[in-house]
Short mmCIF file of C-alpha atoms in Angstrom, two decimals:
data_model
loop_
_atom_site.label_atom_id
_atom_site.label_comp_id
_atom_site.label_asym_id
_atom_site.label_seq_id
_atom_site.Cartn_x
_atom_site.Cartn_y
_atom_site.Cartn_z
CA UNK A 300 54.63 194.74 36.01
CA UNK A 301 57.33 193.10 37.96
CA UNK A 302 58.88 189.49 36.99
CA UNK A 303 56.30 187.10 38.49
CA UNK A 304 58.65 184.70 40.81
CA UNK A 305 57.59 181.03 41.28
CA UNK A 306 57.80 179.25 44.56
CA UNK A 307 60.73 177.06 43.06
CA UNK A 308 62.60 180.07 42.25
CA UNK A 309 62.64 181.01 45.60
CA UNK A 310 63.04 177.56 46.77
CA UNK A 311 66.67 177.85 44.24
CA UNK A 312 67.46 181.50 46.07
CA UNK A 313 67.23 180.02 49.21
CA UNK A 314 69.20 176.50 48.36
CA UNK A 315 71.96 178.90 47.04
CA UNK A 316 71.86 180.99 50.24
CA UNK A 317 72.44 178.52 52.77
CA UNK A 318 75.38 177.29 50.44
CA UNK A 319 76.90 180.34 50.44
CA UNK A 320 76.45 180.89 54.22
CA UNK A 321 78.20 177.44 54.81
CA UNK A 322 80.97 178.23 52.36
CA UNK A 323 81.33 181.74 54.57
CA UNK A 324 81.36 179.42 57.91
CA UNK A 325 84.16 177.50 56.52
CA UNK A 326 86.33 180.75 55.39
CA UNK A 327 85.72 182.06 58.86
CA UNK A 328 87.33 178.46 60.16
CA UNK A 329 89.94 178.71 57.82
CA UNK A 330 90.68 182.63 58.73
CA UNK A 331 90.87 181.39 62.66
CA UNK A 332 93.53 178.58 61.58
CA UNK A 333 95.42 181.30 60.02
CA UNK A 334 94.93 183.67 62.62
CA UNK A 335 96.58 181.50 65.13
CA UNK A 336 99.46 180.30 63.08
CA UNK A 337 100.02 184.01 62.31
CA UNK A 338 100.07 184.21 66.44
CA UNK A 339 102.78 181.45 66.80
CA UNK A 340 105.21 183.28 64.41
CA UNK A 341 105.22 186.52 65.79
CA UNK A 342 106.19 184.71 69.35
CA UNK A 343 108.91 182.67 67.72
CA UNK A 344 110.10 185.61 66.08
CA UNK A 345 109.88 187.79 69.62
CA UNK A 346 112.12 184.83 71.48
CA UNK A 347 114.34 184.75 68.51
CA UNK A 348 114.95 188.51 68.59
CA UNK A 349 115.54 188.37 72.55
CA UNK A 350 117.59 185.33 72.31
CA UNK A 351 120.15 187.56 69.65
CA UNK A 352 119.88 190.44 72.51
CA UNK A 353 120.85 188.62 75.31
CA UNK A 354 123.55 186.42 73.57
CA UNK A 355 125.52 189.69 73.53
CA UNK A 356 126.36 189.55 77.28
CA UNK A 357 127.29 186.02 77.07
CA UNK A 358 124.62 183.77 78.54
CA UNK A 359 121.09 184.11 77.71
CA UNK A 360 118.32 181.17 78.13
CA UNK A 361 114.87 180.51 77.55
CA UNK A 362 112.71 177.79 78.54
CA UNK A 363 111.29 175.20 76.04
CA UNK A 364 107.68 173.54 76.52
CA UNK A 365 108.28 170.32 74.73
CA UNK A 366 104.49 169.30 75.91
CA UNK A 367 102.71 167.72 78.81
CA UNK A 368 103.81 169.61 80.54
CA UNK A 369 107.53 168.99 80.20
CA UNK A 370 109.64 172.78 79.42
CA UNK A 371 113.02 172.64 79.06
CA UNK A 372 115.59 175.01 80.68
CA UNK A 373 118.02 176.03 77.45
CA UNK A 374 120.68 177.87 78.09
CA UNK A 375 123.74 179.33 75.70
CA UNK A 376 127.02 180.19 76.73
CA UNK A 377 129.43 182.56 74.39
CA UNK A 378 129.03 185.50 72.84
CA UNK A 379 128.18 184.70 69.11
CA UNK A 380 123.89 183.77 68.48
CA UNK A 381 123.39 180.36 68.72
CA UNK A 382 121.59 178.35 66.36
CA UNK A 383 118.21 176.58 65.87
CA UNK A 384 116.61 173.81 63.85
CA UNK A 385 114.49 175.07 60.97
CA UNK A 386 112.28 172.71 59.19
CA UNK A 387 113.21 174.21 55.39
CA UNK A 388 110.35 171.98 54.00
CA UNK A 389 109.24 168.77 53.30
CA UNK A 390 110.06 167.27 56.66
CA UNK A 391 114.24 168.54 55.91
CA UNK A 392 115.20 170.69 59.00
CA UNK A 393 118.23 172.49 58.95
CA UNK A 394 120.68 174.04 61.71
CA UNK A 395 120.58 177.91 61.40
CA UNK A 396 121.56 180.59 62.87
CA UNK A 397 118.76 183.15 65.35
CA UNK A 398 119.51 185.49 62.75
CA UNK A 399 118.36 183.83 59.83
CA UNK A 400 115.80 181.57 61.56
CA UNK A 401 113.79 185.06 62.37
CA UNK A 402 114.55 185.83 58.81
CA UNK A 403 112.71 182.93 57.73
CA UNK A 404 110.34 183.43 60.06
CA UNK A 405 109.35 187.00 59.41
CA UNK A 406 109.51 185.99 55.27
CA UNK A 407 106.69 182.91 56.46
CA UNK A 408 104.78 185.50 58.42
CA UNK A 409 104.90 188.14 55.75
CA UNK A 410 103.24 184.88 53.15
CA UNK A 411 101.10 184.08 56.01
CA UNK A 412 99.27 187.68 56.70
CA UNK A 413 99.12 187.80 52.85
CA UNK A 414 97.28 184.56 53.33
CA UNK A 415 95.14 185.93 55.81
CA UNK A 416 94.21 189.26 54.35
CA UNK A 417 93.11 187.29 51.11
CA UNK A 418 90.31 184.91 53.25
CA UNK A 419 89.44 188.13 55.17
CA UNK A 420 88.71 189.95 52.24
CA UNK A 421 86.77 186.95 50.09
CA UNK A 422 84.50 186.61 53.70
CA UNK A 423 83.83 190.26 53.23
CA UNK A 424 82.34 190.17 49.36
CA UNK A 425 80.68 186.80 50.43
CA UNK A 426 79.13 188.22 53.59
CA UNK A 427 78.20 191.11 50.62
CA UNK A 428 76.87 188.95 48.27
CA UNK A 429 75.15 187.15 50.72
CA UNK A 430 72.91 190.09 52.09
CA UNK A 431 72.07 191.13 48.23
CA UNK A 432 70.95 187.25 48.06
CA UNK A 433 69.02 187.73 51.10
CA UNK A 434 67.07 191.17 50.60
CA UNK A 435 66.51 189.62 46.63
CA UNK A 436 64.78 186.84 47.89
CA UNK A 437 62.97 188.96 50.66
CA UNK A 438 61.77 190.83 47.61
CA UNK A 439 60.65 187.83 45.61
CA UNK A 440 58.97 186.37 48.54
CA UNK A 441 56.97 189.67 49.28
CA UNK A 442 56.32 190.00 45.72
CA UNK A 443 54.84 186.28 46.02
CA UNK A 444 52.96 186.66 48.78
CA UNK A 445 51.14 190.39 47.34
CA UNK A 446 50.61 188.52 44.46
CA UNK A 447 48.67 185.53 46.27
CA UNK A 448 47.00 188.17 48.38
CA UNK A 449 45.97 190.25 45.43
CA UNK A 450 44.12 187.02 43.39
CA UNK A 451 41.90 186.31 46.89
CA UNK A 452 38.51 188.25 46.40
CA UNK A 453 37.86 191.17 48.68
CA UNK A 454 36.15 190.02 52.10
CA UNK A 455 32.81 191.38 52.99
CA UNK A 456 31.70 191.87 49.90
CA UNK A 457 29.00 190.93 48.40
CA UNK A 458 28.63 190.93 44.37
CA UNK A 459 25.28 191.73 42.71
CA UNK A 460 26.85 189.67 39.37
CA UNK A 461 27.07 186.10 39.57
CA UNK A 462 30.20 184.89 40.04
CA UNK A 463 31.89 181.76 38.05
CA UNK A 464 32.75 179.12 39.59
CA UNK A 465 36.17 179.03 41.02
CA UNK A 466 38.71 176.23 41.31
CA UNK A 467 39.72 175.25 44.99
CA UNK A 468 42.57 177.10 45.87
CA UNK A 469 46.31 175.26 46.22
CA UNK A 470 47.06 174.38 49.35
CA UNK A 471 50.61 176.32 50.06
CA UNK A 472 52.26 174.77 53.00
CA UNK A 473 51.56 173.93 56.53
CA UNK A 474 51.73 177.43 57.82
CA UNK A 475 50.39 179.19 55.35
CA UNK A 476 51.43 181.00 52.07
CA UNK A 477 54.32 182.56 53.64
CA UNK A 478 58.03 181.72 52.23
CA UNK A 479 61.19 181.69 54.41
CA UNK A 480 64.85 180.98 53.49
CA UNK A 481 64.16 177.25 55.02
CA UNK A 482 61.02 176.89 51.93
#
């Protein structure tokens, strides 16, 4: 005979359930921050590369949003790659060359996607663990509620033997004997 589960048990399945789920929401939050910061480097590193292109012929420009609405119209004269600010850390920019700024760039994105593909992959086993979670405690609770079933006598039947008294049964719940994830 199976493991008779208690209605605390599943009470405990379900608690650790819904903790899991939120920890999962907040992975997914975490992979969308990383998602778009993954986003911004690969277009810093596409204006750096055509920045180093265009320097080549002598004058190349871009145009710089520097917010509300404000963009900037940059523009470099001379055939050698200009340079950019980099912050290097800790609030300390420094002046580098394109070259080397989409070097650091591309070395950040490369950390970055390694970043990513590590949340991606712990929401996959806890999206796993959390369905195994879910169809045990589907389990328990059907297990429960066969085992409730099975102690009620069988309707419509009348018996010839006289029957001891019986206790008053437990009341279960407000909707009945049935247990959901929310019990």
């Amino acid at each position: 005979m199976r493991h008779m589960v208690e209605r605390s048990e599943l009470q405990k399945m379900a608690r650790t359930i819904d903790a899991h789920r939120k920890q999962l929401d907040n992975l997914h939050s975490r992979v969308e921050q990383v998602t778009a910061i993954l986003e911004e480097h690969g277009i810093t590193a596409n204006i750096l590369k055509s920045l180093q292109k265009s320097a080549t012929s002598g004058r190349t420009g871009a145009r710089l949003s520097i917010g509300s609405g404000v963009t900037l119209n940059y523009v470099h004269t001379g055939e050698e790659e200009g340079t950019a600010l980099v912050d290097l850390g800790s609030g300390v920019y420094g002046e580098k060359p394109w070259g080397e700024a989409l070097t650091i760039t591309n070395e950040r994105k490369e950390g970055i996607s390694l970043l990513h593909k590590d949340l991606t992959d712990q929401a996959s086993q806890l999206e796993m663990k959390i369905t195994e979670l879910a169809q045990q405690f589907n389990d328990a609770a059907a297990t429960l509620q066969n085992t409730q079933e099975s102690q009620l006598p069988p309707t419509g039947e009348k018996s010839t033997t006289q029957e001891k008294p019986r206790r008053p049964q437990r009341r279960t719940g407000r909707f009945g004997s049935e247990l959901t994830l929310d019990d």
